[in-house]
């Protein structure tokens, strides 16, 4: 056992002090203290945004944000989780969108109220350039919004903090779908393969495999050729 | 304790050895194991090959079948509710289609049911956490589809069935591989963004046990990209969803069809009764059972509820005797133990190396073999690296990726991984990362046919909760595909079923009471209750002083 494990720290969960071992995530520290989550815990791995947390360290003026499952609990943290973020989301039919126009500004006119204060960027636990993608959204640059927002886990912290009341992550979601649908072409090789499957081109071959006896099937499997893994330069 | 770049001094010493052998290792590869060698390492070291960690089920449709103790414990547990306490005359939600589980499979089923004539207001999705808090959101590596000229659905078929130890249901495998390209096209039309080469074709990578490059990804956020687009589309169609209200038991009608469910609002602790003409089960897997004490990659709600409910309703299960351990879960730092290090890290060239910097296994063996080899290195040969908490792990030499594919390639293609380690003070572009096998996937589940129909009429299933598609072992990239293919088929089949049926008459929980009497007859003590709903991670100290007062 390490010295780390034995070292105890004090965290203030919604204002109440609890002693917890150092070296736990905020989420595990809360559990150690006796909390059992219903809200506030989803993937537990930094992918779902269920665990948005706000905190201040004792004696510091700075108001900070984190994902409870991805941040270490520190001594003197005053913290609370956001169970839910009310957010404005527009409904739309992706098939009916005109990608030539700036749909983002039309559906979410409030993006034009952005005062470039950068609070969204500072509050993003994924460290995305949120403000820049809102600027790109104002310009109707779907590709740039997609690129800058791609790793967004939609935790809602940006929207909760924004003085212009923008719901950044819904704007970004719309932009990414438009870019994916209208600006990325469906690869030819995919369409060709679907045609062939529909025409029954592989039915014989698969039918044969399905009927094979176990011994023959195993032989077929072990003797199949294996494409070279070029990147790691390994062959099987 | 002093940490240098996130690691202890002892770990640093070992890292120096890894660095010393890197140049030499870059040129070499490791011979893949023969079938006999595979057999040997699996038998000796794979957790699944330990007979004392499993037992046979004593009641129900799979009586006599073997499964891990943790699964059997839940199947042999007593229900949470008593028939007598539930008023089935007052129906809270009366719908045509009930979808249980708000992950990938459930969302896909809803969209395709809607496409096939079930209007949004006649549907209800219920889920345990929020819509999208699910394993589907967490998938990193990618999704398989045989769409390149050098590849074919027949080869995909062969890989799936060989990877599954030839125990898969052939017609399900056929459906999986033949629907795959269509699913990608559907995603494209909804606006999912898959990684592209400069010429517009897909970037496709290798996965363990696949004979062709056929893994499509969206950086290392593949599941998230798919899931958030599907959820967005679901929201556009205004399909109702009840969050934090898991199903705790299925309901049947007087003809023996599944006819809805009892829900439990975890926040207000009241129950709701749902009547439905058809029900889709999409509750995902069971990682949070921590089988054999392993940490897990799975989301908080992966507790096998669907298996339990379906089993009590008379559904046949299959292939639950095997469990998938992913070879590379994080072993350090403590905060992220068990979380997934995607196979793509090895796919891009990082080798597993031991304490002395030696490569000891072909990096791309099928998952079970690779996992067993890592365990052997740590506990059979004592060549693992010990962490400050006493856990052992193997280095995954991630800096190799940058040497192979150029500086910046980790940040570009393994963004989620890079970010996670950075949060805990480790730079994986410069230092290797420590890994050990982690509990990852439920290979088997509720048996379905090609139409995603279970053995109980009115109950359809898609995704990780069902079994047969992957046999005894699932290959990477085939479960994102699975939830799409069989989620879709479940939605379409349920829509067809609904059109033929009137409203179910006389809802009943009799099957639950009957199951309970079977348990009693088998002299099983009422010590445990299920479904489990959520694991309990409260600290021992806190639990020791817990009172149940109000
Ligand atoms: C970290 C990780 C990485 C992965 N990477 C890949 C990959 O690269 N490629 C790949 O193909 N596969 C991958 N997988 C596997 C794949 O993601 C899952 O198998 C698949 O997404 C399962 O989809 P699902 O819809 O069946 O289940 P889930 O997405 O887990 O959804 C099930 C939903 O049902 C809910 N639920 C549970 N019980 C109840 C109840 N009683 N009532 C109501 N709702 C309930 C759950 O909370 C959840 O929301 C990965 C899995 C994990 C965990
Ligand atoms: S619980 Fe999903 S991001 Fe923290």
PDB file of N, CA and C in Angstrom, chain B residues 112-197:
ATOM      1  N   UNK B 112     -36.496   2.879 -36.230  1.00  0.00           N
ATOM      2  CA  UNK B 112     -37.003   1.999 -37.298  1.00  0.00           C
ATOM      3  C   UNK B 112     -38.455   1.598 -37.088  1.00  0.00           C
ATOM      4  N   UNK B 113     -38.902   1.533 -35.856  1.00  0.00           N
ATOM      5  CA  UNK B 113     -40.322   1.281 -35.609  1.00  0.00           C
ATOM      6  C   UNK B 113     -41.122   2.474 -36.120  1.00  0.00           C
ATOM      7  N   UNK B 114     -40.585   3.650 -35.856  1.00  0.00           N
ATOM      8  CA  UNK B 114     -41.225   4.878 -36.313  1.00  0.00           C
ATOM      9  C   UNK B 114     -41.282   4.913 -37.845  1.00  0.00           C
ATOM     10  N   UNK B 115     -40.179   4.579 -38.466  1.00  0.00           N
ATOM     11  CA  UNK B 115     -40.065   4.455 -39.931  1.00  0.00           C
ATOM     12  C   UNK B 115     -41.106   3.463 -40.474  1.00  0.00           C
ATOM     13  N   UNK B 116     -41.416   2.449 -39.673  1.00  0.00           N
ATOM     14  CA  UNK B 116     -42.329   1.396 -40.115  1.00  0.00           C
ATOM     15  C   UNK B 116     -43.740   1.555 -39.562  1.00  0.00           C
ATOM     16  N   UNK B 117     -44.105   2.781 -39.305  1.00  0.00           N
ATOM     17  CA  UNK B 117     -45.510   3.065 -39.065  1.00  0.00           C
ATOM     18  C   UNK B 117     -45.961   3.237 -37.621  1.00  0.00           C
ATOM     19  N   UNK B 118     -45.080   3.086 -36.655  1.00  0.00           N
ATOM     20  CA  UNK B 118     -45.510   3.350 -35.273  1.00  0.00           C
ATOM     21  C   UNK B 118     -45.249   4.831 -34.983  1.00  0.00           C
ATOM     22  N   UNK B 119     -46.302   5.576 -34.740  1.00  0.00           N
ATOM     23  CA  UNK B 119     -46.098   7.006 -34.543  1.00  0.00           C
ATOM     24  C   UNK B 119     -45.472   7.268 -33.174  1.00  0.00           C
ATOM     25  N   UNK B 120     -44.816   8.416 -33.073  1.00  0.00           N
ATOM     26  CA  UNK B 120     -44.051   8.726 -31.860  1.00  0.00           C
ATOM     27  C   UNK B 120     -44.911   8.623 -30.606  1.00  0.00           C
ATOM     28  N   UNK B 121     -46.144   9.154 -30.663  1.00  0.00           N
ATOM     29  CA  UNK B 121     -46.942   9.176 -29.424  1.00  0.00           C
ATOM     30  C   UNK B 121     -47.439   7.791 -29.022  1.00  0.00           C
ATOM     31  N   UNK B 122     -47.271   6.818 -29.906  1.00  0.00           N
ATOM     32  CA  UNK B 122     -47.668   5.453 -29.540  1.00  0.00           C
ATOM     33  C   UNK B 122     -46.488   4.633 -29.037  1.00  0.00           C
ATOM     34  N   UNK B 123     -45.386   5.323 -28.795  1.00  0.00           N
ATOM     35  CA  UNK B 123     -44.179   4.644 -28.352  1.00  0.00           C
ATOM     36  C   UNK B 123     -43.751   5.223 -27.016  1.00  0.00           C
ATOM     37  N   UNK B 124     -43.016   4.438 -26.272  1.00  0.00           N
ATOM     38  CA  UNK B 124     -42.400   4.961 -25.060  1.00  0.00           C
ATOM     39  C   UNK B 124     -41.041   4.290 -24.880  1.00  0.00           C
ATOM     40  N   UNK B 125     -40.018   5.112 -24.702  1.00  0.00           N
ATOM     41  CA  UNK B 125     -38.726   4.552 -24.312  1.00  0.00           C
ATOM     42  C   UNK B 125     -38.528   4.799 -22.823  1.00  0.00           C
ATOM     43  N   UNK B 126     -38.115   3.767 -22.111  1.00  0.00           N
ATOM     44  CA  UNK B 126     -37.794   3.957 -20.689  1.00  0.00           C
ATOM     45  C   UNK B 126     -36.342   3.575 -20.483  1.00  0.00           C
ATOM     46  N   UNK B 127     -35.655   4.322 -19.647  1.00  0.00           N
ATOM     47  CA  UNK B 127     -34.249   3.992 -19.443  1.00  0.00           C
ATOM     48  C   UNK B 127     -33.808   4.298 -18.018  1.00  0.00           C
ATOM     49  N   UNK B 128     -32.709   3.687 -17.646  1.00  0.00           N
ATOM     50  CA  UNK B 128     -32.315   3.698 -16.230  1.00  0.00           C
ATOM     51  C   UNK B 128     -31.620   4.983 -15.819  1.00  0.00           C
ATOM     52  N   UNK B 129     -30.751   5.476 -16.697  1.00  0.00           N
ATOM     53  CA  UNK B 129     -30.048   6.722 -16.395  1.00  0.00           C
ATOM     54  C   UNK B 129     -30.604   7.762 -17.364  1.00  0.00           C
ATOM     55  N   UNK B 130     -29.734   8.579 -17.993  1.00  0.00           N
ATOM     56  CA  UNK B 130     -30.267   9.474 -19.009  1.00  0.00           C
ATOM     57  C   UNK B 130     -30.225   8.756 -20.357  1.00  0.00           C
ATOM     58  N   UNK B 131     -31.000   9.235 -21.305  1.00  0.00           N
ATOM     59  CA  UNK B 131     -30.950   8.666 -22.646  1.00  0.00           C
ATOM     60  C   UNK B 131     -29.521   8.840 -23.173  1.00  0.00           C
ATOM     61  N   UNK B 132     -28.866   7.747 -23.483  1.00  0.00           N
ATOM     62  CA  UNK B 132     -27.497   7.831 -24.002  1.00  0.00           C
ATOM     63  C   UNK B 132     -26.412   7.560 -22.964  1.00  0.00           C
ATOM     64  N   UNK B 133     -26.779   7.484 -21.695  1.00  0.00           N
ATOM     65  CA  UNK B 133     -25.794   7.041 -20.697  1.00  0.00           C
ATOM     66  C   UNK B 133     -25.752   5.522 -20.814  1.00  0.00           C
ATOM     67  N   UNK B 134     -24.811   5.034 -21.592  1.00  0.00           N
ATOM     68  CA  UNK B 134     -24.863   3.645 -22.033  1.00  0.00           C
ATOM     69  C   UNK B 134     -23.507   3.225 -22.576  1.00  0.00           C
ATOM     70  N   UNK B 135     -23.295   1.939 -22.687  1.00  0.00           N
ATOM     71  CA  UNK B 135     -22.043   1.453 -23.273  1.00  0.00           C
ATOM     72  C   UNK B 135     -21.855   1.993 -24.686  1.00  0.00           C
ATOM     73  N   UNK B 136     -22.962   2.163 -25.387  1.00  0.00           N
ATOM     74  CA  UNK B 136     -22.869   2.638 -26.775  1.00  0.00           C
ATOM     75  C   UNK B 136     -22.112   3.961 -26.868  1.00  0.00           C
ATOM     76  N   UNK B 137     -22.306   4.828 -25.902  1.00  0.00           N
ATOM     77  CA  UNK B 137     -21.676   6.141 -25.925  1.00  0.00           C
ATOM     78  C   UNK B 137     -20.159   6.021 -25.755  1.00  0.00           C
ATOM     79  N   UNK B 138     -19.710   4.905 -25.199  1.00  0.00           N
ATOM     80  CA  UNK B 138     -18.309   4.797 -24.792  1.00  0.00           C
ATOM     81  C   UNK B 138     -17.410   4.098 -25.789  1.00  0.00           C
ATOM     82  N   UNK B 139     -18.014   3.483 -26.806  1.00  0.00           N
ATOM     83  CA  UNK B 139     -17.201   2.716 -27.752  1.00  0.00           C
ATOM     84  C   UNK B 139     -16.204   3.648 -28.416  1.00  0.00           C
ATOM     85  N   UNK B 140     -14.985   3.213 -28.471  1.00  0.00           N
ATOM     86  CA  UNK B 140     -13.943   4.081 -29.010  1.00  0.00           C
ATOM     87  C   UNK B 140     -13.497   3.624 -30.387  1.00  0.00           C
ATOM     88  N   UNK B 141     -13.119   2.350 -30.463  1.00  0.00           N
ATOM     89  CA  UNK B 141     -12.393   1.842 -31.619  1.00  0.00           C
ATOM     90  C   UNK B 141     -13.097   1.953 -32.948  1.00  0.00           C
ATOM     91  N   UNK B 142     -14.277   1.374 -33.076  1.00  0.00           N
ATOM     92  CA  UNK B 142     -14.937   1.466 -34.365  1.00  0.00           C
ATOM     93  C   UNK B 142     -15.972   0.405 -34.623  1.00  0.00           C
ATOM     94  N   UNK B 143     -16.450   0.416 -35.865  1.00  0.00           N
ATOM     95  CA  UNK B 143     -17.529  -0.469 -36.287  1.00  0.00           C
ATOM     96  C   UNK B 143     -17.092  -1.202 -37.556  1.00  0.00           C
ATOM     97  N   UNK B 144     -17.388  -2.491 -37.622  1.00  0.00           N
ATOM     98  CA  UNK B 144     -16.971  -3.275 -38.784  1.00  0.00           C
ATOM     99  C   UNK B 144     -18.022  -3.262 -39.887  1.00  0.00           C
ATOM    100  N   UNK B 145     -17.553  -3.232 -41.126  1.00  0.00           N
ATOM    101  CA  UNK B 145     -18.396  -3.454 -42.301  1.00  0.00           C
ATOM    102  C   UNK B 145     -17.461  -3.803 -43.442  1.00  0.00           C
ATOM    103  N   UNK B 146     -17.752  -4.884 -44.135  1.00  0.00           N
ATOM    104  CA  UNK B 146     -16.884  -5.326 -45.231  1.00  0.00           C
ATOM    105  C   UNK B 146     -17.291  -4.586 -46.495  1.00  0.00           C
ATOM    106  N   UNK B 147     -16.678  -3.431 -46.727  1.00  0.00           N
ATOM    107  CA  UNK B 147     -17.092  -2.628 -47.880  1.00  0.00           C
ATOM    108  C   UNK B 147     -15.959  -2.350 -48.860  1.00  0.00           C
ATOM    109  N   UNK B 148     -14.753  -2.851 -48.569  1.00  0.00           N
ATOM    110  CA  UNK B 148     -13.668  -2.629 -49.530  1.00  0.00           C
ATOM    111  C   UNK B 148     -13.630  -3.769 -50.537  1.00  0.00           C
ATOM    112  N   UNK B 149     -13.050  -3.477 -51.665  1.00  0.00           N
ATOM    113  CA  UNK B 149     -12.982  -4.481 -52.718  1.00  0.00           C
ATOM    114  C   UNK B 149     -12.228  -5.721 -52.250  1.00  0.00           C
ATOM    115  N   UNK B 150     -11.154  -5.494 -51.479  1.00  0.00           N
ATOM    116  CA  UNK B 150     -10.321  -6.599 -51.000  1.00  0.00           C
ATOM    117  C   UNK B 150     -11.042  -7.438 -49.948  1.00  0.00           C
ATOM    118  N   UNK B 151     -12.196  -6.984 -49.537  1.00  0.00           N
ATOM    119  CA  UNK B 151     -12.909  -7.616 -48.427  1.00  0.00           C
ATOM    120  C   UNK B 151     -14.245  -8.138 -48.957  1.00  0.00           C
ATOM    121  N   UNK B 152     -14.890  -8.984 -48.159  1.00  0.00           N
ATOM    122  CA  UNK B 152     -16.236  -9.405 -48.566  1.00  0.00           C
ATOM    123  C   UNK B 152     -17.033  -9.822 -47.339  1.00  0.00           C
ATOM    124  N   UNK B 153     -18.347  -9.739 -47.442  1.00  0.00           N
ATOM    125  CA  UNK B 153     -19.180 -10.173 -46.313  1.00  0.00           C
ATOM    126  C   UNK B 153     -18.912 -11.632 -45.937  1.00  0.00           C
ATOM    127  N   UNK B 154     -18.491 -12.436 -46.903  1.00  0.00           N
ATOM    128  CA  UNK B 154     -18.211 -13.837 -46.589  1.00  0.00           C
ATOM    129  C   UNK B 154     -16.981 -13.937 -45.679  1.00  0.00           C
ATOM    130  N   UNK B 155     -15.975 -13.111 -45.947  1.00  0.00           N
ATOM    131  CA  UNK B 155     -14.797 -13.099 -45.076  1.00  0.00           C
ATOM    132  C   UNK B 155     -15.157 -12.578 -43.684  1.00  0.00           C
ATOM    133  N   UNK B 156     -15.996 -11.578 -43.683  1.00  0.00           N
ATOM    134  CA  UNK B 156     -16.471 -11.039 -42.408  1.00  0.00           C
ATOM    135  C   UNK B 156     -17.174 -12.147 -41.623  1.00  0.00           C
ATOM    136  N   UNK B 157     -18.005 -12.886 -42.333  1.00  0.00           N
ATOM    137  CA  UNK B 157     -18.727 -14.020 -41.725  1.00  0.00           C
ATOM    138  C   UNK B 157     -17.741 -14.993 -41.079  1.00  0.00           C
ATOM    139  N   UNK B 158     -16.714 -15.328 -41.840  1.00  0.00           N
ATOM    140  CA  UNK B 158     -15.734 -16.306 -41.372  1.00  0.00           C
ATOM    141  C   UNK B 158     -15.003 -15.795 -40.116  1.00  0.00           C
ATOM    142  N   UNK B 159     -14.643 -14.544 -40.130  1.00  0.00           N
ATOM    143  CA  UNK B 159     -13.974 -13.949 -38.964  1.00  0.00           C
ATOM    144  C   UNK B 159     -14.865 -13.990 -37.722  1.00  0.00           C
ATOM    145  N   UNK B 160     -16.137 -13.630 -37.911  1.00  0.00           N
ATOM    146  CA  UNK B 160     -17.067 -13.574 -36.773  1.00  0.00           C
ATOM    147  C   UNK B 160     -17.249 -14.964 -36.174  1.00  0.00           C
ATOM    148  N   UNK B 161     -17.423 -15.949 -37.053  1.00  0.00           N
ATOM    149  CA  UNK B 161     -17.753 -17.272 -36.561  1.00  0.00           C
ATOM    150  C   UNK B 161     -16.516 -17.962 -35.975  1.00  0.00           C
ATOM    151  N   UNK B 162     -15.358 -17.720 -36.564  1.00  0.00           N
ATOM    152  CA  UNK B 162     -14.117 -18.265 -35.997  1.00  0.00           C
ATOM    153  C   UNK B 162     -13.799 -17.595 -34.672  1.00  0.00           C
ATOM    154  N   UNK B 163     -13.950 -16.280 -34.633  1.00  0.00           N
ATOM    155  CA  UNK B 163     -13.712 -15.537 -33.394  1.00  0.00           C
ATOM    156  C   UNK B 163     -14.648 -16.002 -32.295  1.00  0.00           C
ATOM    157  N   UNK B 164     -15.844 -16.408 -32.673  1.00  0.00           N
ATOM    158  CA  UNK B 164     -16.845 -16.850 -31.696  1.00  0.00           C
ATOM    159  C   UNK B 164     -16.732 -18.315 -31.328  1.00  0.00           C
ATOM    160  N   UNK B 165     -15.588 -18.933 -31.688  1.00  0.00           N
ATOM    161  CA  UNK B 165     -15.340 -20.356 -31.435  1.00  0.00           C
ATOM    162  C   UNK B 165     -16.400 -21.237 -32.080  1.00  0.00           C
ATOM    163  N   UNK B 166     -16.896 -20.815 -33.216  1.00  0.00           N
ATOM    164  CA  UNK B 166     -17.844 -21.581 -34.044  1.00  0.00           C
ATOM    165  C   UNK B 166     -19.141 -21.918 -33.323  1.00  0.00           C
ATOM    166  N   UNK B 167     -19.454 -21.141 -32.296  1.00  0.00           N
ATOM    167  CA  UNK B 167     -20.666 -21.429 -31.524  1.00  0.00           C
ATOM    168  C   UNK B 167     -21.795 -20.472 -31.879  1.00  0.00           C
ATOM    169  N   UNK B 168     -21.551 -19.534 -32.786  1.00  0.00           N
ATOM    170  CA  UNK B 168     -22.555 -18.529 -33.149  1.00  0.00           C
ATOM    171  C   UNK B 168     -23.736 -19.171 -33.876  1.00  0.00           C
ATOM    172  N   UNK B 169     -24.839 -18.448 -33.894  1.00  0.00           N
ATOM    173  CA  UNK B 169     -25.998 -18.880 -34.680  1.00  0.00           C
ATOM    174  C   UNK B 169     -25.770 -18.372 -36.111  1.00  0.00           C
ATOM    175  N   UNK B 170     -25.550 -19.287 -37.066  1.00  0.00           N
ATOM    176  CA  UNK B 170     -25.124 -18.851 -38.405  1.00  0.00           C
ATOM    177  C   UNK B 170     -26.027 -17.800 -39.057  1.00  0.00           C
ATOM    178  N   UNK B 171     -27.335 -17.953 -38.919  1.00  0.00           N
ATOM    179  CA  UNK B 171     -28.212 -17.005 -39.620  1.00  0.00           C
ATOM    180  C   UNK B 171     -28.110 -15.587 -39.026  1.00  0.00           C
ATOM    181  N   UNK B 172     -27.747 -15.513 -37.736  1.00  0.00           N
ATOM    182  CA  UNK B 172     -27.564 -14.186 -37.143  1.00  0.00           C
ATOM    183  C   UNK B 172     -26.277 -13.542 -37.663  1.00  0.00           C
ATOM    184  N   UNK B 173     -25.259 -14.368 -37.831  1.00  0.00           N
ATOM    185  CA  UNK B 173     -23.991 -13.850 -38.359  1.00  0.00           C
ATOM    186  C   UNK B 173     -24.206 -13.352 -39.789  1.00  0.00           C
ATOM    187  N   UNK B 174     -24.944 -14.119 -40.560  1.00  0.00           N
ATOM    188  CA  UNK B 174     -25.226 -13.720 -41.937  1.00  0.00           C
ATOM    189  C   UNK B 174     -25.928 -12.356 -41.971  1.00  0.00           C
ATOM    190  N   UNK B 175     -26.929 -12.197 -41.124  1.00  0.00           N
ATOM    191  CA  UNK B 175     -27.652 -10.918 -41.067  1.00  0.00           C
ATOM    192  C   UNK B 175     -26.701  -9.790 -40.679  1.00  0.00           C
ATOM    193  N   UNK B 176     -25.845 -10.071 -39.711  1.00  0.00           N
ATOM    194  CA  UNK B 176     -24.908  -9.053 -39.221  1.00  0.00           C
ATOM    195  C   UNK B 176     -24.015  -8.548 -40.353  1.00  0.00           C
ATOM    196  N   UNK B 177     -23.398  -9.475 -41.078  1.00  0.00           N
ATOM    197  CA  UNK B 177     -22.414  -9.055 -42.077  1.00  0.00           C
ATOM    198  C   UNK B 177     -23.073  -8.486 -43.339  1.00  0.00           C
ATOM    199  N   UNK B 178     -24.253  -8.985 -43.658  1.00  0.00           N
ATOM    200  CA  UNK B 178     -24.908  -8.481 -44.871  1.00  0.00           C
ATOM    201  C   UNK B 178     -25.582  -7.122 -44.676  1.00  0.00           C
ATOM    202  N   UNK B 179     -26.025  -6.851 -43.461  1.00  0.00           N
ATOM    203  CA  UNK B 179     -26.639  -5.538 -43.188  1.00  0.00           C
ATOM    204  C   UNK B 179     -25.594  -4.443 -42.967  1.00  0.00           C
ATOM    205  N   UNK B 180     -24.350  -4.846 -42.698  1.00  0.00           N
ATOM    206  CA  UNK B 180     -23.352  -3.874 -42.230  1.00  0.00           C
ATOM    207  C   UNK B 180     -23.167  -2.662 -43.152  1.00  0.00           C
ATOM    208  N   UNK B 181     -22.908  -2.882 -44.453  1.00  0.00           N
ATOM    209  CA  UNK B 181     -22.720  -1.696 -45.316  1.00  0.00           C
ATOM    210  C   UNK B 181     -23.962  -0.801 -45.359  1.00  0.00           C
ATOM    211  N   UNK B 182     -25.129  -1.426 -45.344  1.00  0.00           N
ATOM    212  CA  UNK B 182     -26.365  -0.636 -45.339  1.00  0.00           C
ATOM    213  C   UNK B 182     -26.446   0.261 -44.109  1.00  0.00           C
ATOM    214  N   UNK B 183     -26.038  -0.288 -42.967  1.00  0.00           N
ATOM    215  CA  UNK B 183     -26.075   0.491 -41.722  1.00  0.00           C
ATOM    216  C   UNK B 183     -25.181   1.726 -41.836  1.00  0.00           C
ATOM    217  N   UNK B 184     -23.995   1.555 -42.411  1.00  0.00           N
ATOM    218  CA  UNK B 184     -23.109   2.712 -42.562  1.00  0.00           C
ATOM    219  C   UNK B 184     -23.746   3.775 -43.454  1.00  0.00           C
ATOM    220  N   UNK B 185     -24.409   3.330 -44.499  1.00  0.00           N
ATOM    221  CA  UNK B 185     -25.056   4.290 -45.396  1.00  0.00           C
ATOM    222  C   UNK B 185     -26.167   5.032 -44.648  1.00  0.00           C
ATOM    223  N   UNK B 186     -26.908   4.301 -43.856  1.00  0.00           N
ATOM    224  CA  UNK B 186     -27.959   4.944 -43.049  1.00  0.00           C
ATOM    225  C   UNK B 186     -27.345   5.993 -42.117  1.00  0.00           C
ATOM    226  N   UNK B 187     -26.255   5.636 -41.482  1.00  0.00           N
ATOM    227  CA  UNK B 187     -25.564   6.599 -40.608  1.00  0.00           C
ATOM    228  C   UNK B 187     -25.146   7.837 -41.392  1.00  0.00           C
ATOM    229  N   UNK B 188     -24.597   7.616 -42.569  1.00  0.00           N
ATOM    230  CA  UNK B 188     -24.164   8.741 -43.412  1.00  0.00           C
ATOM    231  C   UNK B 188     -25.342   9.675 -43.682  1.00  0.00           C
ATOM    232  N   UNK B 189     -26.476   9.083 -43.979  1.00  0.00           N
ATOM    233  CA  UNK B 189     -27.640   9.899 -44.305  1.00  0.00           C
ATOM    234  C   UNK B 189     -28.151  10.690 -43.105  1.00  0.00           C
ATOM    235  N   UNK B 190     -27.870  10.153 -41.916  1.00  0.00           N
ATOM    236  CA  UNK B 190     -28.266  10.882 -40.708  1.00  0.00           C
ATOM    237  C   UNK B 190     -27.215  11.920 -40.315  1.00  0.00           C
ATOM    238  N   UNK B 191     -26.031  11.830 -40.918  1.00  0.00           N
ATOM    239  CA  UNK B 191     -25.001  12.825 -40.630  1.00  0.00           C
ATOM    240  C   UNK B 191     -23.884  12.368 -39.708  1.00  0.00           C
ATOM    241  N   UNK B 192     -23.727  11.066 -39.524  1.00  0.00           N
ATOM    242  CA  UNK B 192     -22.593  10.560 -38.742  1.00  0.00           C
ATOM    243  C   UNK B 192     -21.318  10.781 -39.559  1.00  0.00           C
ATOM    244  N   UNK B 193     -20.267  11.208 -38.896  1.00  0.00           N
ATOM    245  CA  UNK B 193     -19.005  11.458 -39.605  1.00  0.00           C
ATOM    246  C   UNK B 193     -17.976  10.381 -39.305  1.00  0.00           C
ATOM    247  N   UNK B 194     -17.685   9.549 -40.298  1.00  0.00           N
ATOM    248  CA  UNK B 194     -16.605   8.561 -40.156  1.00  0.00           C
ATOM    249  C   UNK B 194     -15.317   9.114 -40.749  1.00  0.00           C
ATOM    250  N   UNK B 195     -14.196   8.667 -40.202  1.00  0.00           N
ATOM    251  CA  UNK B 195     -12.887   9.142 -40.689  1.00  0.00           C
ATOM    252  C   UNK B 195     -12.705   8.808 -42.163  1.00  0.00           C
ATOM    253  N   UNK B 196     -12.187   9.785 -42.901  1.00  0.00           N
ATOM    254  CA  UNK B 196     -11.979   9.628 -44.342  1.00  0.00           C
ATOM    255  C   UNK B 196     -10.509   9.756 -44.707  1.00  0.00           C
ATOM    256  N   UNK B 197     -10.118   9.061 -45.777  1.00  0.00           N
ATOM    257  CA  UNK B 197      -8.828   9.305 -46.415  1.00  0.00           C
ATOM    258  C   UNK B 197      -8.981  10.545 -47.288  1.00  0.00           C
TER     259      UNK B 197
END
